[in-house]
JSON list of C-alpha atoms in Angstrom, two decimals:
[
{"chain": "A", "resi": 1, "resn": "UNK", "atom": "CA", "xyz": [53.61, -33.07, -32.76]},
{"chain": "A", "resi": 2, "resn": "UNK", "atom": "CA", "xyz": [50.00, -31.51, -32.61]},
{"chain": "A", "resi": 3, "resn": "UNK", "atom": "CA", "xyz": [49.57, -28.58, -33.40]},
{"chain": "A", "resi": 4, "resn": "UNK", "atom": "CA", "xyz": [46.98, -25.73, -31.20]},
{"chain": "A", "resi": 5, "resn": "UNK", "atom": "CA", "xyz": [43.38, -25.55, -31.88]},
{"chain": "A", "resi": 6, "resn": "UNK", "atom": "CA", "xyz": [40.79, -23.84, -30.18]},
{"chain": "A", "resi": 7, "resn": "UNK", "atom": "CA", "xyz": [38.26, -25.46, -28.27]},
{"chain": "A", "resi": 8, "resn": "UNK", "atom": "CA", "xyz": [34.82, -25.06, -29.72]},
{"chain": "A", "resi": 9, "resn": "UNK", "atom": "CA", "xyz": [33.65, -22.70, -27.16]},
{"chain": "A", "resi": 10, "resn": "UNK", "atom": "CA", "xyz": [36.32, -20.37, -27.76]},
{"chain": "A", "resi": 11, "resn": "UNK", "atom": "CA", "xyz": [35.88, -20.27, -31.30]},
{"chain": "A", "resi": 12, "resn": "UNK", "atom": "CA", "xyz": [35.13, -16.55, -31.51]},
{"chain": "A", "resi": 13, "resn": "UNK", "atom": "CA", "xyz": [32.66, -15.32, -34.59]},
{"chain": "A", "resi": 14, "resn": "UNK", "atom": "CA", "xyz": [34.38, -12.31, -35.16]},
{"chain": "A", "resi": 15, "resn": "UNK", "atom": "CA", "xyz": [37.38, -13.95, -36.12]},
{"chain": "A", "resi": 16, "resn": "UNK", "atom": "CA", "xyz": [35.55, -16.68, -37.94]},
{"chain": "A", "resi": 17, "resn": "UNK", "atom": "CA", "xyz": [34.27, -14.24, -39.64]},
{"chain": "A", "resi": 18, "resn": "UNK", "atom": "CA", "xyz": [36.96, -11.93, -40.30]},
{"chain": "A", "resi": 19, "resn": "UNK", "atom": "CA", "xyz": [39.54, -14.92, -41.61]},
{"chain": "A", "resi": 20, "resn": "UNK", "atom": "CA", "xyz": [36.66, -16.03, -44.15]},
{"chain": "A", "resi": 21, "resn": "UNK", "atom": "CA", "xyz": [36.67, -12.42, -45.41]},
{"chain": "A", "resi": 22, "resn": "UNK", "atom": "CA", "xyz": [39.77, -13.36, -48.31]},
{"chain": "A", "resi": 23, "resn": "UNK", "atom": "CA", "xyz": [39.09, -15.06, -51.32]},
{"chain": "A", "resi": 24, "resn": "UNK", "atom": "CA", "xyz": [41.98, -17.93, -51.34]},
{"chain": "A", "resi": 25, "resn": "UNK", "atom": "CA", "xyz": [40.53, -18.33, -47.62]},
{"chain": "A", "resi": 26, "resn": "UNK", "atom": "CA", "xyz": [37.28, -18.62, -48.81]},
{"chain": "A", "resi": 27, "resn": "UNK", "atom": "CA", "xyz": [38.67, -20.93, -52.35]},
{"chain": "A", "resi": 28, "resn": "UNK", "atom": "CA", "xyz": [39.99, -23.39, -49.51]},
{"chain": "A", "resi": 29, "resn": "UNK", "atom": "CA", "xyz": [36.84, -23.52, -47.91]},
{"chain": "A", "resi": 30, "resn": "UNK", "atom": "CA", "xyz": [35.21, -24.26, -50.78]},
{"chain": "A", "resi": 31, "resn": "UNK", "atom": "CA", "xyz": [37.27, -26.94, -51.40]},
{"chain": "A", "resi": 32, "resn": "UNK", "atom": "CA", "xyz": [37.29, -28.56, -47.91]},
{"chain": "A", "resi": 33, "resn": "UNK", "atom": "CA", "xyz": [33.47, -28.52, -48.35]},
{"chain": "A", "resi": 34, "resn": "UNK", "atom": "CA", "xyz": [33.12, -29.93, -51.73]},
{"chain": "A", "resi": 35, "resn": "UNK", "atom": "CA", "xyz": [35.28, -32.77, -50.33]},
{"chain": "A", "resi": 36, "resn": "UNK", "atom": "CA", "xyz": [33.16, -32.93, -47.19]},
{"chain": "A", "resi": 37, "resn": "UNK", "atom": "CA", "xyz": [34.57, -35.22, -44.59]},
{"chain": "A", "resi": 38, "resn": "UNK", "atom": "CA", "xyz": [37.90, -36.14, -46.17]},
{"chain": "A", "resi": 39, "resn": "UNK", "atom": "CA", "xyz": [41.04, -34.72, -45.35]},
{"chain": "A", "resi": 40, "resn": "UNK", "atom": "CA", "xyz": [43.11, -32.71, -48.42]},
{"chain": "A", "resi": 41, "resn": "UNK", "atom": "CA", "xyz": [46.91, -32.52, -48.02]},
{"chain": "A", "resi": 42, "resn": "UNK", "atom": "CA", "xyz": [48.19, -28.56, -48.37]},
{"chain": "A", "resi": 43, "resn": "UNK", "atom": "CA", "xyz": [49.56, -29.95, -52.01]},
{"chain": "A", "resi": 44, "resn": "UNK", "atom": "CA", "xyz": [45.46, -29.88, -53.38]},
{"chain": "A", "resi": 45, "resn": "UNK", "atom": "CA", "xyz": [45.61, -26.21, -52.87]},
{"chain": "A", "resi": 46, "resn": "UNK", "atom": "CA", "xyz": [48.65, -25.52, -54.74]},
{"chain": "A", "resi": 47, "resn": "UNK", "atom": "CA", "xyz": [46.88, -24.04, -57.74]},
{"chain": "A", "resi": 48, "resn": "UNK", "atom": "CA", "xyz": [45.97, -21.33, -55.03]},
{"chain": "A", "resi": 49, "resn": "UNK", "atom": "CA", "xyz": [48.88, -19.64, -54.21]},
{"chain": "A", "resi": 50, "resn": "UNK", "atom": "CA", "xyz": [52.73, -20.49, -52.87]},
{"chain": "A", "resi": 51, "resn": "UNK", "atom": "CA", "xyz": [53.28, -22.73, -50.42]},
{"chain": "A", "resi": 52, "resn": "UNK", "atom": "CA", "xyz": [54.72, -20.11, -48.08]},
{"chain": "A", "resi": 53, "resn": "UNK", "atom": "CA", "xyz": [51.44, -18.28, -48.33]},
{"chain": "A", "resi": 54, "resn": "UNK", "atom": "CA", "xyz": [49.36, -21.62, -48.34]},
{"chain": "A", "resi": 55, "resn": "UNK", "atom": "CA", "xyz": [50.87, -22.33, -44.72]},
{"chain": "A", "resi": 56, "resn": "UNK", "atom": "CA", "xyz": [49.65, -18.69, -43.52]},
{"chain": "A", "resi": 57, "resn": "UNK", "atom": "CA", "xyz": [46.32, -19.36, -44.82]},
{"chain": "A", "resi": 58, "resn": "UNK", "atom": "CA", "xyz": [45.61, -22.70, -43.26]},
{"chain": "A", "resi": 59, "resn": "UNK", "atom": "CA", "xyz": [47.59, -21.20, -39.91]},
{"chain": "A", "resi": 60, "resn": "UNK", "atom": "CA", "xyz": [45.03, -18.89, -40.06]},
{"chain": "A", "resi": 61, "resn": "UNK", "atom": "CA", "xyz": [41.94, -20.69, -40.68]},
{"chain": "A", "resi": 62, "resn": "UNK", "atom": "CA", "xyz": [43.41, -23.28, -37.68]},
{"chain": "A", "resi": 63, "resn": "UNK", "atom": "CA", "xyz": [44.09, -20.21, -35.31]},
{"chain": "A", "resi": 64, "resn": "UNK", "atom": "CA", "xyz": [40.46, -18.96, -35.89]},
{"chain": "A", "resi": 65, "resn": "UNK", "atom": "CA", "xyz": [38.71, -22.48, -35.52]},
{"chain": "A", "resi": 66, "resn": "UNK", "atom": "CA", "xyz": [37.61, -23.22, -39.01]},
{"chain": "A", "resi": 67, "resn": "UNK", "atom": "CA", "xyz": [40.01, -25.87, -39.64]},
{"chain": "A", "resi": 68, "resn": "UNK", "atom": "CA", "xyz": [41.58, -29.11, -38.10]},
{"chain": "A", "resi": 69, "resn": "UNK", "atom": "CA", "xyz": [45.28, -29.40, -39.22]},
{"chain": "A", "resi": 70, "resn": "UNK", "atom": "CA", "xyz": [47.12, -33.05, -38.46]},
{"chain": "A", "resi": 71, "resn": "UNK", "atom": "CA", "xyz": [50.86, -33.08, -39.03]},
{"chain": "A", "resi": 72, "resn": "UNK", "atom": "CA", "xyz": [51.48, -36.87, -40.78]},
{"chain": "A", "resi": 73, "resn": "UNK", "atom": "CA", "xyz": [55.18, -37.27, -41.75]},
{"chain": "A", "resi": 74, "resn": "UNK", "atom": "CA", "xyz": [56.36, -34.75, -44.04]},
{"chain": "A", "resi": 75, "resn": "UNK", "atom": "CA", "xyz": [52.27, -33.75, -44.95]},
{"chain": "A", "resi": 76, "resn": "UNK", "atom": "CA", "xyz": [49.58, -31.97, -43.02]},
{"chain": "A", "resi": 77, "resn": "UNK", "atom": "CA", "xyz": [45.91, -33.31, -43.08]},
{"chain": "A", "resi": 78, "resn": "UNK", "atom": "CA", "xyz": [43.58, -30.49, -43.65]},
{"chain": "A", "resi": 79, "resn": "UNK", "atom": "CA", "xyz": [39.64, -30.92, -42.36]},
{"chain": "A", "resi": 80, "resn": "UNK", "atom": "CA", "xyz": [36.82, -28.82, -42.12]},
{"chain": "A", "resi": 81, "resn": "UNK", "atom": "CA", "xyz": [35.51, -28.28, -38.45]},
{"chain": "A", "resi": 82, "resn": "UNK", "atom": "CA", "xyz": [31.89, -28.44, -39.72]},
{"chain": "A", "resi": 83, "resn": "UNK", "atom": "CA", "xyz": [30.66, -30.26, -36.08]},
{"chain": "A", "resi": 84, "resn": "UNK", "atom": "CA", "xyz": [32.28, -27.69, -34.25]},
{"chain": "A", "resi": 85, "resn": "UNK", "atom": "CA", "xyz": [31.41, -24.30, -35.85]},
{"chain": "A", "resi": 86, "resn": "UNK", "atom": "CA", "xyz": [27.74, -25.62, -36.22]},
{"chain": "A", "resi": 87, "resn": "UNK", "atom": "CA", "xyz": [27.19, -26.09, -32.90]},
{"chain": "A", "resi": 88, "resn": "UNK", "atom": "CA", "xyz": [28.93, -23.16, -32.19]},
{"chain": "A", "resi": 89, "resn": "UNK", "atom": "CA", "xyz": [26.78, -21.18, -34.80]},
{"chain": "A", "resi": 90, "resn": "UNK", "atom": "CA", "xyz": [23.97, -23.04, -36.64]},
{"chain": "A", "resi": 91, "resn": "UNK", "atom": "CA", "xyz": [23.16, -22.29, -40.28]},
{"chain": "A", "resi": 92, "resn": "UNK", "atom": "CA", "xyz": [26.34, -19.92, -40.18]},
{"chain": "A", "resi": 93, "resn": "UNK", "atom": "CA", "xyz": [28.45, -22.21, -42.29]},
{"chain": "A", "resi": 94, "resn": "UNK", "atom": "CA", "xyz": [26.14, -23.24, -44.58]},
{"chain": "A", "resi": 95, "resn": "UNK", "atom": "CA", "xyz": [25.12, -20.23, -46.06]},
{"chain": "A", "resi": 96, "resn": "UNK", "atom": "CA", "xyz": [29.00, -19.57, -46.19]},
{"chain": "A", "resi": 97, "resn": "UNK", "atom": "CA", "xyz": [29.87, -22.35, -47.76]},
{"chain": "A", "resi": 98, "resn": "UNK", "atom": "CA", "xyz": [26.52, -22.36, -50.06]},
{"chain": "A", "resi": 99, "resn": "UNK", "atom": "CA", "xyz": [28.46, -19.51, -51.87]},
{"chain": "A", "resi": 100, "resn": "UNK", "atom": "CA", "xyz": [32.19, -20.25, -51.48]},
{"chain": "A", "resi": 101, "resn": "UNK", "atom": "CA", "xyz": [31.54, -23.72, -52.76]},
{"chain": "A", "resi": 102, "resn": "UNK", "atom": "CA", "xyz": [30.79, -21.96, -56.42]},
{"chain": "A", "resi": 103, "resn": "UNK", "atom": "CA", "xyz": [33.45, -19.63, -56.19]},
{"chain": "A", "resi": 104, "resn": "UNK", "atom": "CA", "xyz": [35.92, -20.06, -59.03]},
{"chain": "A", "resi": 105, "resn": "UNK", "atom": "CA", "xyz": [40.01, -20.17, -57.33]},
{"chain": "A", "resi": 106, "resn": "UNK", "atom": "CA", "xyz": [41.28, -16.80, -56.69]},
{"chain": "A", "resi": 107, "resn": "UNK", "atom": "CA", "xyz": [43.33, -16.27, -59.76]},
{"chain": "A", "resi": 108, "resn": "UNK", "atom": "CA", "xyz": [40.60, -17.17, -62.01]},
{"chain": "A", "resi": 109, "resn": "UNK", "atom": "CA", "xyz": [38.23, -14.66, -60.89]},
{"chain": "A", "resi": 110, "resn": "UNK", "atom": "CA", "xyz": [37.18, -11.68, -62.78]},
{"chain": "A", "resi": 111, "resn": "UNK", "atom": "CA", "xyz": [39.21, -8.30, -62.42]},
{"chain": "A", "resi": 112, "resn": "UNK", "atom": "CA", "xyz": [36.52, -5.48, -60.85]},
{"chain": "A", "resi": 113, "resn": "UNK", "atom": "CA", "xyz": [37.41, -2.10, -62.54]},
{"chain": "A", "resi": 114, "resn": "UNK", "atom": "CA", "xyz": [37.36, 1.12, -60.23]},
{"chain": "A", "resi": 115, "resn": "UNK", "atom": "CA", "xyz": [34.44, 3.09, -60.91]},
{"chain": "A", "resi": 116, "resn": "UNK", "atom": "CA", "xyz": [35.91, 6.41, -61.27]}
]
């Protein structure tokens, strides 16, 4: 079973964009970077979140083009579509990535107080 991906050329900048705008979004990216070129099973990101919520995340980054997602028996294969959304938009990824990469996991973040 394969699952839908965008073609590059649809791959729409808004919703690139607009997916990469939450932090365990951006904590998987980082990830998928740091690991550049080999595929992560959805169990590395466990730390992140629950699994039901891991599955929206990646189903998200898939829909919007940032991610390849390859069903292998009971695990999914998880790569970065770094030739794709570079072509698509050079230099856009990098200077994403340049600061997702040193992002710490979601939960492990600082709490911002409200000004108030």
């Amino acid at each position: 079973m394969m699952l839908p991906h965008p073609p590059p050329d649809q791959i729409d900048l808004a919703t690139v964009l607009a997916v990469l705008g939450d932090s365990t979004r951006l904590a998987i990216l980082g990830d998928l970077a740091r690991q550049e070129g080999r595929a992560l099973t959805c169990s590395h990101f466990s730390d992140l979140t629950s699994k039901s919520n891991l599955t929206y995340h990646v189903a998200k980054m898939r829909e919007a083009g940032i991610v390849r997602v390859e069903p292998r028996g009971t695990s999914r294969l998880i790569t970065l579509r770094r030739a794709d959304l570079d072509a698509r938009f050079p230099g856009l990824l990098d200077s994403i990535i340049a600061t997702a990469i040193n992002l710490p996991p979601p939960e492990k973040r600082p709490v911002l107080e409200e000004e108030g």
